[in-house]
mmCIF file of C-alpha atoms in Angstrom:
data_model
loop_
_atom_site.group_PDB
_atom_site.id
_atom_site.type_symbol
_atom_site.label_atom_id
_atom_site.label_comp_id
_atom_site.label_asym_id
_atom_site.label_seq_id
_atom_site.Cartn_x
_atom_site.Cartn_y
_atom_site.Cartn_z
ATOM 1 C CA GLN A 135 36.278 -41.451 45.643
ATOM 2 C CA VAL A 136 38.450 -43.902 43.750
ATOM 3 C CA GLN A 137 36.802 -46.269 41.309
ATOM 4 C CA LEU A 138 38.462 -49.321 39.812
ATOM 5 C CA VAL A 139 36.711 -50.997 36.904
ATOM 6 C CA GLU A 140 37.892 -54.404 35.745
ATOM 7 C CA SER A 141 37.221 -55.904 32.353
ATOM 8 C CA GLY A 142 38.473 -58.684 30.121
ATOM 9 C CA GLY A 143 37.328 -61.739 31.983
ATOM 10 C CA GLY A 144 35.550 -64.597 30.290
ATOM 11 C CA LEU A 145 35.622 -68.245 29.359
ATOM 12 C CA VAL A 146 38.749 -69.697 27.797
ATOM 13 C CA GLN A 147 40.091 -73.169 27.161
ATOM 14 C CA ALA A 148 43.087 -74.487 29.033
ATOM 15 C CA GLY A 149 46.284 -73.269 27.421
ATOM 16 C CA GLY A 150 44.641 -70.097 26.212
ATOM 17 C CA SER A 151 45.226 -66.462 27.104
ATOM 18 C CA LEU A 152 43.298 -63.518 28.454
ATOM 19 C CA ARG A 153 44.172 -59.932 29.255
ATOM 20 C CA LEU A 154 42.460 -58.245 32.174
ATOM 21 C CA SER A 155 42.247 -54.475 32.475
ATOM 22 C CA CYS A 156 41.720 -52.305 35.538
ATOM 23 C CA ALA A 157 40.821 -48.727 34.733
ATOM 24 C CA ALA A 158 41.135 -46.255 37.589
ATOM 25 C CA SER A 159 39.326 -42.978 38.026
ATOM 26 C CA GLY A 160 42.150 -40.474 38.020
ATOM 27 C CA SER A 161 45.892 -40.905 37.989
ATOM 28 C CA ILE A 162 47.280 -44.276 39.024
ATOM 29 C CA ASN A 163 50.492 -42.522 40.049
ATOM 30 C CA ARG A 164 48.691 -41.725 43.301
ATOM 31 C CA PHE A 165 48.940 -45.328 44.354
ATOM 32 C CA SER A 166 51.980 -46.861 45.993
ATOM 33 C CA ASP A 167 50.955 -50.287 44.749
ATOM 34 C CA MET A 168 48.399 -51.804 42.446
ATOM 35 C CA GLY A 169 47.672 -55.441 42.017
ATOM 36 C CA TRP A 170 45.449 -58.298 41.039
ATOM 37 C CA TYR A 171 43.984 -60.775 43.484
ATOM 38 C CA ARG A 172 41.752 -63.726 42.848
ATOM 39 C CA GLN A 173 39.265 -65.751 44.803
ATOM 40 C CA ALA A 174 38.012 -69.164 43.820
ATOM 41 C CA PRO A 175 34.881 -70.684 45.384
ATOM 42 C CA GLY A 176 35.585 -71.906 48.884
ATOM 43 C CA LYS A 177 39.073 -70.444 48.929
ATOM 44 C CA GLN A 178 40.667 -67.351 50.377
ATOM 45 C CA ARG A 179 41.511 -64.370 48.247
ATOM 46 C CA GLU A 180 45.112 -64.584 47.107
ATOM 47 C CA LEU A 181 47.614 -62.255 45.520
ATOM 48 C CA VAL A 182 48.185 -62.888 41.832
ATOM 49 C CA ALA A 183 50.490 -60.038 40.893
ATOM 50 C CA SER A 184 51.408 -56.553 42.019
ATOM 51 C CA ILE A 185 53.244 -53.553 40.651
ATOM 52 C CA THR A 186 54.647 -50.631 42.575
ATOM 53 C CA LYS A 187 54.591 -46.980 41.633
ATOM 54 C CA GLY A 188 58.181 -47.426 40.498
ATOM 55 C CA GLY A 189 57.320 -50.414 38.342
ATOM 56 C CA ALA A 190 58.643 -53.255 40.467
ATOM 57 C CA THR A 191 56.553 -56.383 40.067
ATOM 58 C CA ALA A 192 55.819 -59.435 42.168
ATOM 59 C CA TYR A 193 53.887 -62.615 41.415
ATOM 60 C CA GLY A 194 52.217 -65.410 43.277
ATOM 61 C CA ASN A 195 53.988 -68.752 42.990
ATOM 62 C CA ALA A 196 51.097 -70.296 41.099
ATOM 63 C CA VAL A 197 51.279 -67.799 38.232
ATOM 64 C CA ALA A 198 54.941 -66.803 38.033
ATOM 65 C CA GLY A 199 56.212 -67.269 34.509
ATOM 66 C CA ARG A 200 52.713 -67.352 33.010
ATOM 67 C CA PHE A 201 51.190 -64.027 34.007
ATOM 68 C CA THR A 202 52.517 -60.513 33.500
ATOM 69 C CA ILE A 203 51.352 -57.331 35.193
ATOM 70 C CA PHE A 204 52.006 -53.970 33.598
ATOM 71 C CA LYS A 205 50.531 -50.511 33.557
ATOM 72 C CA ASP A 206 49.859 -47.591 31.263
ATOM 73 C CA ILE A 207 50.007 -44.384 33.278
ATOM 74 C CA PHE A 208 48.571 -42.356 30.394
ATOM 75 C CA LYS A 209 45.472 -44.539 30.316
ATOM 76 C CA ASN A 210 45.399 -44.910 34.117
ATOM 77 C CA THR A 211 45.078 -48.625 33.593
ATOM 78 C CA VAL A 212 46.769 -51.708 34.991
ATOM 79 C CA TYR A 213 46.738 -54.917 32.999
ATOM 80 C CA LEU A 214 47.182 -58.580 33.722
ATOM 81 C CA GLU A 215 48.303 -60.662 30.778
ATOM 82 C CA MET A 216 47.498 -64.305 31.476
ATOM 83 C CA ASN A 217 49.014 -67.037 29.342
ATOM 84 C CA SER A 218 49.003 -70.827 29.509
ATOM 85 C CA LEU A 219 45.836 -70.708 31.542
ATOM 86 C CA LYS A 220 44.906 -73.712 33.635
ATOM 87 C CA PRO A 221 41.550 -74.809 35.071
ATOM 88 C CA GLU A 222 42.891 -73.968 38.528
ATOM 89 C CA ASP A 223 43.172 -70.327 37.441
ATOM 90 C CA THR A 224 39.386 -70.168 37.460
ATOM 91 C CA ALA A 225 38.336 -67.462 39.922
ATOM 92 C CA VAL A 226 36.976 -63.988 40.289
ATOM 93 C CA TYR A 227 39.845 -61.579 39.710
ATOM 94 C CA TYR A 228 39.910 -58.313 41.637
ATOM 95 C CA CYS A 229 41.918 -55.179 41.054
ATOM 96 C CA ASN A 230 43.440 -53.537 44.109
ATOM 97 C CA ALA A 231 45.015 -50.135 44.622
ATOM 98 C CA VAL A 232 46.845 -48.982 47.723
ATOM 99 C CA LEU A 233 46.845 -45.254 48.370
ATOM 100 C CA ILE A 234 48.551 -45.430 51.747
ATOM 101 C CA THR A 235 49.160 -48.364 54.045
ATOM 102 C CA THR A 236 45.775 -48.070 55.665
ATOM 103 C CA LEU A 237 43.736 -47.019 52.666
ATOM 104 C CA GLU A 238 43.107 -49.278 49.736
ATOM 105 C CA TYR A 239 40.461 -49.763 47.090
ATOM 106 C CA TRP A 240 38.950 -52.736 45.286
ATOM 107 C CA GLY A 241 37.209 -53.236 41.994
ATOM 108 C CA GLN A 242 34.006 -55.213 41.610
ATOM 109 C CA GLY A 243 35.765 -58.264 40.160
ATOM 110 C CA THR A 244 35.707 -60.040 36.837
ATOM 111 C CA GLN A 245 35.116 -63.755 36.357
ATOM 112 C CA VAL A 246 37.728 -65.886 34.639
ATOM 113 C CA THR A 247 36.754 -69.446 33.810
ATOM 114 C CA VAL A 248 39.214 -71.891 32.285
ATOM 115 C CA SER A 249 37.761 -75.068 30.861
ATOM 116 C CA SER A 250 39.726 -78.292 30.621
#
């Protein structure tokens, strides 16, 4: 059973930075893709950033240029560096890992709150 444990969320002022971590049980090289999604109250879950096994990255339009996803395969951890945070970035952030197309896993989520 795969476990994904997020950490690093919290309260930050607009313009500030946070780094989220997603620690996986076992090697993250098993996964074809890993990513971060977020869900704000009353809104659908949306993709924030993703990274493939080969290291290719993709970002949602709302965060491109401000957020960076990267991974440490020795620590089996994926990170999301968030800079220039805005109040609209407030959401619960979830880590996602795709083993195969039809099998994926989710973390429990970590709250990020950006005050204006």
